[in-house]
Short mmCIF file of C-alpha atoms and ligand atoms in Angstrom, two decimals:
data_model
loop_
_atom_site.label_atom_id
_atom_site.label_comp_id
_atom_site.label_asym_id
_atom_site.label_seq_id
_atom_site.Cartn_x
_atom_site.Cartn_y
_atom_site.Cartn_z
CA UNK C 1 67.48 -108.62 28.63
CA UNK C 2 69.38 -110.42 25.89
CA UNK C 3 68.14 -107.91 23.37
CA UNK C 4 69.24 -105.04 25.56
CA UNK C 5 72.70 -106.53 25.89
CA UNK C 6 72.92 -107.06 22.14
CA UNK C 7 71.89 -103.45 21.53
CA UNK C 8 74.40 -102.24 24.06
CA UNK C 9 77.12 -104.27 22.35
CA UNK C 10 76.14 -102.71 19.04
CA UNK C 11 76.28 -99.19 20.42
CA UNK C 12 79.59 -99.85 22.10
CA UNK C 13 81.00 -101.39 18.94
CA UNK C 14 79.85 -98.39 16.94
CA UNK C 15 81.41 -95.95 19.39
CA UNK C 16 84.72 -97.83 19.34
CA UNK C 17 84.67 -98.06 15.54
CA UNK C 18 83.94 -94.34 15.26
CA UNK C 19 86.66 -93.54 17.76
CA UNK C 20 89.27 -95.68 16.04
CA UNK C 21 88.13 -94.54 12.60
CA UNK C 22 88.44 -90.88 13.55
CA UNK C 23 91.89 -91.41 15.08
CA UNK C 24 93.00 -93.35 11.99
CA UNK C 25 91.68 -90.59 9.74
CA UNK C 26 93.45 -87.89 11.78
CA UNK C 27 96.67 -89.91 11.74
CA UNK C 28 96.39 -90.27 7.98
CA UNK C 29 95.79 -86.54 7.43
CA UNK C 30 98.55 -85.59 9.91
CA UNK C 31 101.27 -88.07 9.02
CA UNK C 32 104.27 -88.46 11.25
CA UNK C 33 107.50 -87.53 9.57
CA UNK C 34 110.86 -88.78 10.80
CA UNK C 35 114.20 -87.95 9.21
CA UNK C 36 116.52 -90.90 9.76
CA UNK C 37 119.91 -90.60 11.45
CA UNK C 38 121.64 -91.31 8.11
CA UNK C 39 119.59 -88.63 6.36
CA UNK C 40 120.61 -86.14 9.02
CA UNK C 41 124.26 -87.21 8.98
CA UNK C 42 124.85 -86.48 5.29
CA UNK C 43 125.05 -82.85 4.18
CA UNK C 44 121.75 -81.46 2.85
CA UNK C 45 121.49 -80.61 -0.85
CA UNK C 46 123.29 -77.30 -1.53
CA UNK C 47 121.12 -74.19 -1.29
CA UNK C 48 120.71 -72.28 -4.55
CA UNK C 49 122.36 -68.97 -5.38
CA UNK C 50 120.00 -66.15 -4.40
CA UNK C 51 118.65 -67.99 -1.35
CA UNK C 52 118.71 -65.56 1.59
CA UNK C 53 121.07 -66.96 4.20
CA UNK C 54 121.27 -64.78 7.24
CA UNK C 55 120.99 -64.17 10.92
CA UNK C 56 118.25 -62.40 12.89
CA UNK C 57 118.42 -60.01 15.85
CA UNK C 58 116.20 -57.43 17.49
CA UNK C 59 117.10 -53.93 18.61
CA UNK C 60 116.15 -54.26 22.26
CA UNK C 61 118.05 -57.52 22.62
CA UNK C 62 121.36 -56.34 21.19
CA UNK C 63 121.70 -52.55 21.08
CA UNK C 64 121.96 -51.59 24.73
CA UNK C 65 121.09 -48.13 26.03
CA UNK C 66 117.41 -48.20 25.11
CA UNK C 67 114.55 -46.59 27.02
CA UNK C 68 111.22 -48.26 26.34
CA UNK C 69 108.46 -50.28 28.00
CA UNK C 70 110.83 -53.20 28.44
CA UNK C 71 113.48 -51.19 30.28
CA UNK C 72 110.76 -49.97 32.62
CA UNK C 73 109.57 -53.56 33.09
CA UNK C 74 113.14 -54.72 33.75
CA UNK C 75 113.38 -52.34 36.68
CA UNK C 76 110.60 -54.18 38.51
CA UNK C 77 111.89 -56.64 41.09
CA UNK C 78 111.60 -60.23 39.89
CA UNK C 79 110.66 -59.32 36.32
CA UNK C 80 113.89 -60.64 34.79
CA UNK C 81 115.86 -63.67 35.93
CA UNK C 82 118.83 -62.81 38.14
CA UNK C 83 117.68 -59.17 38.01
CA UNK C 84 119.51 -58.66 34.71
CA UNK C 85 118.70 -55.74 32.41
CA UNK C 86 119.18 -54.83 28.77
CA UNK C 87 121.24 -51.74 29.65
CA UNK C 88 124.34 -53.09 27.89
CA UNK C 89 122.91 -56.01 25.87
CA UNK C 90 125.54 -56.72 23.19
CA UNK C 91 126.42 -53.02 22.84
CA UNK C 92 125.58 -53.30 19.16
CA UNK C 93 124.62 -49.62 18.95
CA UNK C 94 128.31 -48.82 19.26
CA UNK C 95 129.64 -51.81 17.33
CA UNK C 96 127.67 -51.89 14.12
CA UNK C 97 130.66 -52.03 11.78
CA UNK C 98 132.26 -54.81 13.82
CA UNK C 99 129.01 -56.80 13.75
CA UNK C 100 128.57 -56.41 9.99
CA UNK C 101 132.11 -57.82 9.65
CA UNK C 102 131.04 -60.78 11.81
CA UNK C 103 128.21 -61.49 9.37
CA UNK C 104 130.56 -61.39 6.42
CA UNK C 105 132.97 -63.73 8.18
CA UNK C 106 130.29 -66.44 8.41
CA UNK C 107 129.25 -65.95 4.75
CA UNK C 108 125.80 -64.54 5.52
CA UNK C 109 124.17 -62.76 2.57
CA UNK C 110 121.19 -61.33 4.50
CA UNK C 111 120.50 -59.79 7.89
CA UNK C 112 117.22 -59.36 9.73
CA UNK C 113 117.37 -56.57 12.30
CA UNK C 114 114.75 -54.37 13.94
CA UNK C 115 114.40 -50.64 14.21
CA UNK C 116 113.96 -49.41 17.76
CA UNK C 117 110.82 -47.28 17.62
CA UNK C 118 111.66 -45.64 20.97
CA UNK C 119 114.96 -44.38 19.53
CA UNK C 120 113.65 -42.93 16.30
CA UNK C 121 110.51 -41.42 17.89
CA UNK C 122 111.48 -40.79 21.52
CA UNK C 123 108.57 -38.40 22.05
CA UNK C 124 105.34 -38.61 20.15
CA UNK C 125 105.70 -37.00 16.73
CA UNK C 126 109.39 -36.09 17.20
CA UNK C 127 111.92 -37.85 14.99
CA UNK C 128 115.43 -38.38 16.24
CA UNK C 129 117.60 -37.60 13.22
CA UNK C 130 120.72 -39.11 14.70
CA UNK C 131 119.03 -42.45 15.36
CA UNK C 132 117.57 -42.57 11.85
CA UNK C 133 121.01 -41.77 10.44
CA UNK C 134 122.53 -44.68 12.38
CA UNK C 135 120.02 -47.12 10.87
CA UNK C 136 120.52 -45.64 7.41
CA UNK C 137 124.24 -46.14 7.89
CA UNK C 138 123.70 -49.75 8.95
CA UNK C 139 121.69 -50.36 5.78
CA UNK C 140 124.47 -48.76 3.70
CA UNK C 141 127.16 -50.87 5.40
CA UNK C 142 125.16 -54.04 4.82
CA UNK C 143 124.66 -53.28 1.15
CA UNK C 144 128.34 -52.56 0.73
CA UNK C 145 129.11 -55.92 2.28
CA UNK C 146 126.72 -57.68 -0.11
CA UNK C 147 124.26 -58.41 2.70
CA UNK C 148 120.52 -57.98 2.02
CA UNK C 149 118.84 -55.87 4.73
CA UNK C 150 115.56 -57.13 6.16
CA UNK C 151 113.99 -54.72 8.66
CA UNK C 152 111.40 -55.38 11.37
CA UNK C 153 109.34 -52.47 12.72
CA UNK C 154 107.96 -53.97 15.94
CA UNK C 155 109.87 -56.61 17.86
CA UNK C 156 108.10 -56.51 21.25
CA UNK C 157 109.37 -53.16 22.62
CA UNK C 158 107.34 -49.94 22.56
CA UNK C 159 108.25 -46.29 23.20
CA UNK C 160 107.16 -45.26 26.68
CA UNK C 161 104.74 -42.66 25.32
CA UNK C 162 102.96 -45.40 23.34
CA UNK C 163 102.94 -47.80 26.29
CA UNK C 164 101.49 -45.03 28.49
CA UNK C 165 98.60 -44.53 26.09
CA UNK C 166 97.70 -48.23 26.36
CA UNK C 167 100.31 -49.89 24.12
CA UNK C 168 99.18 -52.30 21.45
CA UNK C 169 95.64 -52.31 22.87
CA UNK C 170 95.29 -48.51 22.58
CA UNK C 171 92.78 -47.27 19.99
CA UNK C 172 95.39 -45.02 18.35
CA UNK C 173 98.19 -47.63 18.22
CA UNK C 174 97.51 -48.59 14.56
CA UNK C 175 97.56 -44.96 13.49
CA UNK C 176 100.80 -44.15 15.36
CA UNK C 177 102.42 -47.31 14.10
CA UNK C 178 101.40 -46.50 10.52
CA UNK C 179 102.99 -43.07 10.84
CA UNK C 180 106.24 -44.61 12.10
CA UNK C 181 106.16 -47.14 9.25
CA UNK C 182 105.69 -44.36 6.71
CA UNK C 183 108.73 -42.58 8.11
CA UNK C 184 110.81 -45.77 8.06
CA UNK C 185 109.74 -46.46 4.48
CA UNK C 186 110.52 -42.93 3.36
CA UNK C 187 113.97 -42.88 4.98
CA UNK C 188 115.18 -46.45 4.49
CA UNK C 189 112.80 -47.87 1.89
CA UNK C 190 114.99 -48.17 -1.17
CA UNK C 191 117.79 -49.84 0.79
CA UNK C 192 115.66 -52.45 2.55
CA UNK C 193 114.59 -55.46 0.49
CA UNK C 194 112.09 -57.04 2.86
CA UNK C 195 110.00 -55.44 5.58
CA UNK C 196 108.53 -57.25 8.54
CA UNK C 197 105.85 -55.15 10.17
CA UNK C 198 105.42 -57.27 13.31
CA UNK C 199 107.43 -59.95 15.02
CA UNK C 200 105.33 -62.80 16.42
CA UNK C 201 102.10 -60.88 17.11
CA UNK C 202 100.73 -63.86 19.07
CA UNK C 203 103.55 -63.49 21.63
CA UNK C 204 102.97 -59.95 23.00
CA UNK C 205 99.23 -60.59 22.83
CA UNK C 206 99.36 -63.83 24.81
CA UNK C 207 102.31 -63.14 27.11
CA UNK C 208 101.39 -59.50 27.67
CA UNK C 209 97.62 -59.89 28.18
CA UNK C 210 96.87 -63.52 29.11
CA UNK C 211 99.79 -64.98 31.09
CA UNK C 212 101.24 -61.62 32.14
CA UNK C 213 104.92 -62.56 31.70
CA UNK C 214 105.61 -59.65 29.33
CA UNK C 215 104.71 -55.98 29.72
CA UNK C 216 102.11 -54.67 30.35
CA UNK C 217 101.80 -57.73 32.62
CA UNK C 218 98.04 -58.10 32.31
CA UNK C 219 95.81 -61.11 32.67
CA UNK C 220 92.83 -59.74 30.84
CA UNK C 221 91.74 -61.77 27.80
CA UNK C 222 89.20 -59.13 26.72
CA UNK C 223 92.00 -56.57 26.47
CA UNK C 224 94.09 -59.24 24.76
CA UNK C 225 91.43 -59.36 22.04
CA UNK C 226 91.73 -55.60 21.60
CA UNK C 227 95.51 -55.98 21.38
CA UNK C 228 95.11 -58.69 18.76
CA UNK C 229 92.77 -56.53 16.64
CA UNK C 230 95.08 -53.55 17.20
CA UNK C 231 98.09 -55.49 15.92
CA UNK C 232 96.15 -56.50 12.81
CA UNK C 233 95.12 -52.90 12.13
CA UNK C 234 98.67 -51.72 12.79
CA UNK C 235 100.03 -54.26 10.33
CA UNK C 236 97.53 -53.14 7.68
CA UNK C 237 98.43 -49.49 8.21
CA UNK C 238 102.16 -50.21 8.10
CA UNK C 239 101.92 -52.34 4.97
CA UNK C 240 100.04 -49.57 3.14
CA UNK C 241 102.52 -46.95 4.34
CA UNK C 242 105.60 -48.96 3.33
CA UNK C 243 104.19 -49.61 -0.13
CA UNK C 244 103.23 -45.97 -0.56
CA UNK C 245 106.80 -44.96 0.34
CA UNK C 246 108.36 -47.56 -1.94
CA UNK C 247 106.13 -49.32 -4.47
CA UNK C 248 108.70 -52.14 -4.67
CA UNK C 249 108.52 -52.85 -0.93
CA UNK C 250 108.00 -56.48 -0.01
CA UNK C 251 106.08 -56.80 3.24
CA UNK C 252 105.39 -59.66 5.64
CA UNK C 253 104.89 -60.68 9.26
CA UNK C 254 107.17 -63.01 11.25
CA UNK C 255 104.75 -65.60 12.63
CA UNK C 256 105.67 -67.78 15.58
CA UNK C 257 104.45 -71.30 14.81
CA UNK C 258 104.72 -74.39 17.01
CA UNK C 259 103.97 -77.93 15.99
CA UNK C 260 101.35 -79.60 18.16
CA UNK C 261 101.07 -83.37 18.20
CA UNK C 262 98.58 -85.48 20.19
CA UNK C 263 100.31 -87.29 23.06
CA UNK C 264 98.70 -90.52 21.84
CA UNK C 265 97.43 -90.93 18.30
CA UNK C 266 94.69 -93.23 19.66
CA UNK C 267 93.22 -90.74 22.13
CA UNK C 268 90.61 -88.47 20.64
CA UNK C 269 90.99 -86.11 23.58
CA UNK C 270 94.72 -85.74 22.79
CA UNK C 271 93.86 -84.77 19.22
CA UNK C 272 91.40 -82.27 20.63
CA UNK C 273 94.05 -80.79 22.95
CA UNK C 274 96.57 -80.46 20.10
CA UNK C 275 93.88 -79.00 17.84
CA UNK C 276 92.82 -76.38 20.39
CA UNK C 277 96.35 -75.08 20.95
CA UNK C 278 97.11 -75.16 17.22
CA UNK C 279 93.93 -73.23 16.42
CA UNK C 280 94.52 -70.69 19.16
CA UNK C 281 98.26 -70.13 18.81
CA UNK C 282 99.27 -70.66 15.21
CA UNK C 283 96.70 -69.49 12.74
CA UNK C 284 94.42 -66.68 13.98
CA UNK C 285 96.78 -63.90 12.90
CA UNK C 286 97.85 -65.17 9.46
CA UNK C 287 94.32 -66.40 8.71
CA UNK C 288 92.98 -62.95 9.56
CA UNK C 289 95.51 -61.38 7.20
CA UNK C 290 94.38 -63.77 4.46
CA UNK C 291 90.65 -63.35 5.09
CA UNK C 292 90.42 -59.71 6.14
CA UNK C 293 88.60 -60.80 9.25
CA UNK C 294 89.85 -61.20 12.82
CA UNK C 295 88.49 -64.23 14.59
CA UNK C 296 89.71 -65.37 17.97
CA UNK C 297 88.12 -67.22 20.85
CA UNK C 298 89.31 -67.55 24.38
CA UNK C 299 87.45 -68.58 27.53
CA UNK C 300 85.67 -65.43 28.59
CA UNK C 301 86.37 -63.39 25.45
CA UNK C 302 85.96 -63.61 21.71
CA UNK C 303 86.44 -61.50 18.63
CA UNK C 304 84.92 -61.59 15.16
CA UNK C 305 85.40 -58.46 13.13
CA UNK C 306 86.23 -57.33 9.59
CA UNK C 307 89.42 -55.30 9.26
CA UNK C 308 90.14 -53.18 6.20
CA UNK C 309 93.46 -53.29 4.42
CA UNK C 310 94.47 -56.80 5.44
CA UNK C 311 93.69 -58.76 2.29
CA UNK C 312 96.76 -58.65 0.04
CA UNK C 313 98.85 -56.85 2.68
CA UNK C 314 101.65 -59.44 2.70
CA UNK C 315 104.03 -60.55 -0.04
CA UNK C 316 105.59 -63.41 1.90
CA UNK C 317 105.09 -65.58 4.96
CA UNK C 318 107.67 -65.20 7.71
CA UNK C 319 107.97 -68.29 9.91
CA UNK C 320 109.73 -68.30 13.28
CA UNK C 321 110.13 -71.87 14.45
CA UNK C 322 111.34 -73.12 17.83
CA UNK C 323 109.13 -75.76 19.41
CA UNK C 324 107.20 -78.96 18.99
CA UNK C 325 104.94 -80.19 21.81
CA UNK C 326 102.85 -83.23 22.60
CA UNK C 327 99.46 -82.24 24.02
CA UNK C 328 96.76 -83.90 26.08
CA UNK C 329 93.73 -82.70 28.00
CA UNK C 330 94.50 -82.16 31.69
CA UNK C 331 91.22 -81.60 33.50
CA UNK C 332 91.61 -80.15 36.94
CA UNK C 333 94.71 -78.10 36.06
CA UNK C 334 94.41 -74.32 35.51
CA UNK C 335 95.59 -74.65 31.89
CA UNK C 336 93.28 -77.61 31.11
CA UNK C 337 95.82 -78.82 28.54
CA UNK C 338 99.25 -80.32 29.30
CA UNK C 339 102.08 -79.88 26.81
CA UNK C 340 105.30 -81.86 26.97
CA UNK C 341 108.40 -81.82 24.78
CA UNK C 342 109.37 -84.66 22.47
CA UNK C 343 112.74 -86.40 22.46
CA UNK C 344 114.53 -84.09 19.97
CA UNK C 345 117.11 -81.32 20.58
CA UNK C 346 116.02 -79.08 23.45
CA UNK C 347 116.74 -75.38 23.80
CA UNK C 348 118.30 -74.42 27.14
CA UNK C 349 115.88 -71.65 27.98
CA UNK C 350 114.71 -73.26 31.19
CA UNK C 351 111.46 -72.37 32.85
CA UNK C 352 108.31 -74.20 33.65
CA UNK C 353 106.49 -75.83 31.96
CA UNK C 354 109.52 -77.16 30.06
CA UNK C 355 109.96 -75.83 26.54
CA UNK C 356 109.26 -78.08 23.60
CA UNK C 357 111.90 -79.87 21.61
CA UNK C 358 113.05 -78.53 18.23
CA UNK C 359 113.12 -81.35 15.68
CA UNK C 360 113.62 -80.37 12.01
CA UNK C 361 110.64 -82.51 10.98
CA UNK C 362 108.36 -80.06 12.78
CA UNK C 363 109.76 -77.17 10.73
CA UNK C 364 109.15 -79.22 7.59
CA UNK C 365 105.51 -79.86 8.52
CA UNK C 366 104.90 -76.23 9.51
CA UNK C 367 106.31 -74.94 6.20
CA UNK C 368 104.07 -77.34 4.30
CA UNK C 369 101.03 -76.25 6.27
CA UNK C 370 101.81 -72.54 5.82
CA UNK C 371 102.22 -73.12 2.09
CA UNK C 372 98.96 -75.08 1.87
CA UNK C 373 97.11 -72.28 3.62
CA UNK C 374 98.60 -69.17 2.06
CA UNK C 375 100.57 -70.09 -1.09
CA UNK C 376 103.08 -67.34 -0.32
CA UNK C 377 106.87 -67.53 -0.56
CA UNK C 378 108.19 -68.53 2.85
CA UNK C 379 111.16 -67.12 4.71
CA UNK C 380 112.20 -68.89 7.87
CA UNK C 381 112.62 -65.60 9.71
CA UNK C 382 113.93 -67.31 12.88
CA UNK C 383 115.23 -70.72 13.87
CA UNK C 384 117.74 -71.35 16.62
CA UNK C 385 118.62 -72.95 19.92
CA UNK C 386 119.90 -71.83 23.30
CA UNK C 387 123.05 -73.89 23.60
CA UNK C 388 125.58 -72.97 26.26
CA UNK C 389 128.26 -75.41 25.17
CA UNK C 390 127.63 -75.11 21.44
CA UNK C 391 127.13 -78.84 21.03
CA UNK C 392 123.63 -78.81 19.49
CA UNK C 393 123.58 -75.78 17.21
CA UNK C 394 125.37 -77.39 14.25
CA UNK C 395 122.96 -80.34 14.20
CA UNK C 396 120.01 -77.96 14.49
CA UNK C 397 121.14 -75.87 11.51
CA UNK C 398 121.88 -78.92 9.38
CA UNK C 399 118.47 -80.42 10.21
CA UNK C 400 116.67 -77.17 9.45
CA UNK C 401 118.35 -76.90 6.06
CA UNK C 402 117.41 -80.52 5.38
CA UNK C 403 113.79 -79.63 6.22
CA UNK C 404 113.95 -76.62 3.89
CA UNK C 405 115.38 -78.65 1.04
CA UNK C 406 112.72 -81.34 1.41
CA UNK C 407 109.95 -78.78 1.45
CA UNK C 408 111.46 -77.13 -1.64
CA UNK C 409 111.64 -80.52 -3.36
CA UNK C 410 107.90 -80.86 -2.72
CA UNK C 411 107.21 -77.51 -4.35
CA UNK C 412 107.09 -75.24 -1.30
CA UNK C 413 108.69 -71.88 -2.16
CA UNK C 414 111.11 -71.45 0.76
CA UNK C 415 113.39 -68.56 -0.14
CA UNK C 416 115.44 -67.76 2.94
CA UNK C 417 116.64 -68.77 6.39
CA UNK C 418 117.63 -66.46 9.26
CA UNK C 419 119.36 -68.06 12.17
CA UNK C 420 118.50 -66.72 15.60
CA UNK C 421 120.88 -65.25 16.43
CA UNK C 422 124.02 -63.54 15.18
CA UNK C 423 125.35 -63.31 18.74
CA UNK C 424 124.28 -63.99 22.32
CA UNK C 425 121.86 -61.35 23.56
CA UNK C 426 119.29 -60.28 26.11
CA UNK C 427 116.67 -63.04 25.99
CA UNK C 428 113.71 -61.08 27.39
CA UNK C 429 112.56 -62.24 30.84
CA UNK C 430 115.24 -64.95 30.83
CA UNK C 431 118.09 -62.44 30.79
CA UNK C 432 121.52 -63.41 29.42
CA UNK C 433 121.73 -67.05 30.38
CA UNK C 434 120.23 -68.57 27.21
CA UNK C 435 122.97 -68.35 24.57
CA UNK C 436 121.52 -68.35 21.07
CA UNK C 437 124.48 -66.80 19.25
CA UNK C 438 126.55 -68.04 16.36
CA UNK C 439 129.02 -65.79 18.13
CA UNK C 440 129.53 -66.13 21.84
CA UNK C 441 129.54 -62.78 23.65
CA UNK C 442 131.76 -62.49 26.72
CA UNK C 443 129.60 -60.68 29.29
CA UNK C 444 132.62 -58.88 30.77
CA UNK C 445 134.51 -57.75 27.70
CA UNK C 446 131.66 -58.08 25.14
CA UNK C 447 134.18 -59.70 22.85
CA UNK C 448 132.59 -61.89 20.18
CA UNK C 449 134.05 -65.29 19.30
CA UNK C 450 132.59 -67.98 17.03
CA UNK C 451 130.37 -70.46 18.92
CA UNK C 452 129.79 -74.15 18.24
CA UNK C 453 127.74 -74.52 15.07
CA UNK C 454 129.11 -71.41 13.34
CA UNK C 455 131.25 -73.74 11.19
CA UNK C 456 128.10 -75.54 9.97
CA UNK C 457 126.46 -72.20 9.13
CA UNK C 458 129.52 -71.31 7.03
CA UNK C 459 129.66 -74.69 5.32
CA UNK C 460 125.99 -74.61 4.26
CA UNK C 461 126.01 -71.04 2.90
CA UNK C 462 124.69 -70.82 -0.66
CA UNK C 463 127.12 -69.77 -3.44
CA UNK C 464 127.78 -66.01 -3.39
C1 LIG T 17 111.64 -65.58 19.48
C2 LIG T 17 111.76 -64.07 19.52
C3 LIG T 17 113.18 -63.60 19.62
C4 LIG T 17 114.01 -64.46 20.54
C5 LIG T 17 113.85 -65.89 20.21
C6 LIG T 17 114.71 -66.83 21.03
O1 LIG T 17 110.36 -65.98 19.86
O2 LIG T 17 111.20 -63.52 18.37
O3 LIG T 17 113.17 -62.25 20.00
O4 LIG T 17 113.66 -64.18 21.85
O5 LIG T 17 112.51 -66.26 20.34
#
């Protein structure tokens, strides 16, 4: 009996030691970083000349007057909060010159916009010359204003003809997308410095095919896998097409990354929860681009497949950063994992579960991790906050520049920052309530006026 007890004590001791040892090891390899209040109060080190300092937008969210899979989705009752639609958006299609002047006024030297595929190819194989000319004119205006154009080809919205064939999960999506990319490269190539083939591929895959919040509103992980592979193939085709059209083209993807922390650093199951979400959300797409192989697992579906044309298909790493979460296992809930925000600045996008917080330290850690994995120059292709009163945006921008400067000081090649967004716009299924703009847009008059935080953006601009 005594012996049994002694053995039990040994086993228990061993288990506890292993547990604590593993947690200590994980804590050591994933150190917590905290910028102090004093560090965040003083201005960050000045950004160097040549650093790209810009804003980011997307066609569907600002142009108004589009017809695509999102406008069809918006017509469904309950799809968009308050029944709002993108019909007017920020009316950018008719105000391009005015909006370029807004960029100049806040000392931006770069601009990330997206081309609306449904405008330039309204019917399959038919190019709309007038729409192409409008984008070419935008590029010309930007260059004249000393603003570097950065163009995205796919930012969530698809032409109806493509959606009707099965959208991003359709077998011919990569081919059609490659053809569109070739056309964009041929027409705009020399004027555009950086190309982003896809915006946040994990978002339309997950929200469109797993949770069903985005079109095509499916909850079918197996089809989600096909969409994921299709996006990878489409990226490869577009990268090749852009480079063929302009050998100097620099190509990348804007990846949505979130920082996942364990709720408690002494709970192995919390580390597991954070690790699962991190492995599912953050890295499958960029790892596949690096390795030439798509690997993704989800309950009930998995993918493991070689894809040609991926290796070497990017020249930089685009990083969209919004959220940090604390994770723990939540058995008995449908999601199995619970994610809660930390105590930092919180975007006012609403919704349930609550969005994460947006501390600059998380951006710092994500840039370091992306650099460790890929050793590619990094552009922060989006960072921003929904902030109705404009009381948080300045602190967010200052903190993000601090994060960039620290990463640079540690040898990470961060070469640009694009604030989301130039002006308030149509925030997908949330409609117009979240206000992300450096310029506030009056919903009645569409007049643009500087929002809180625009002064910080101006003050931190690198030398012209
Ligand atoms: C990003 C999207 C962008 C915008 C911001 C707030 O995930 O790329 O279109 O909705 O969030």
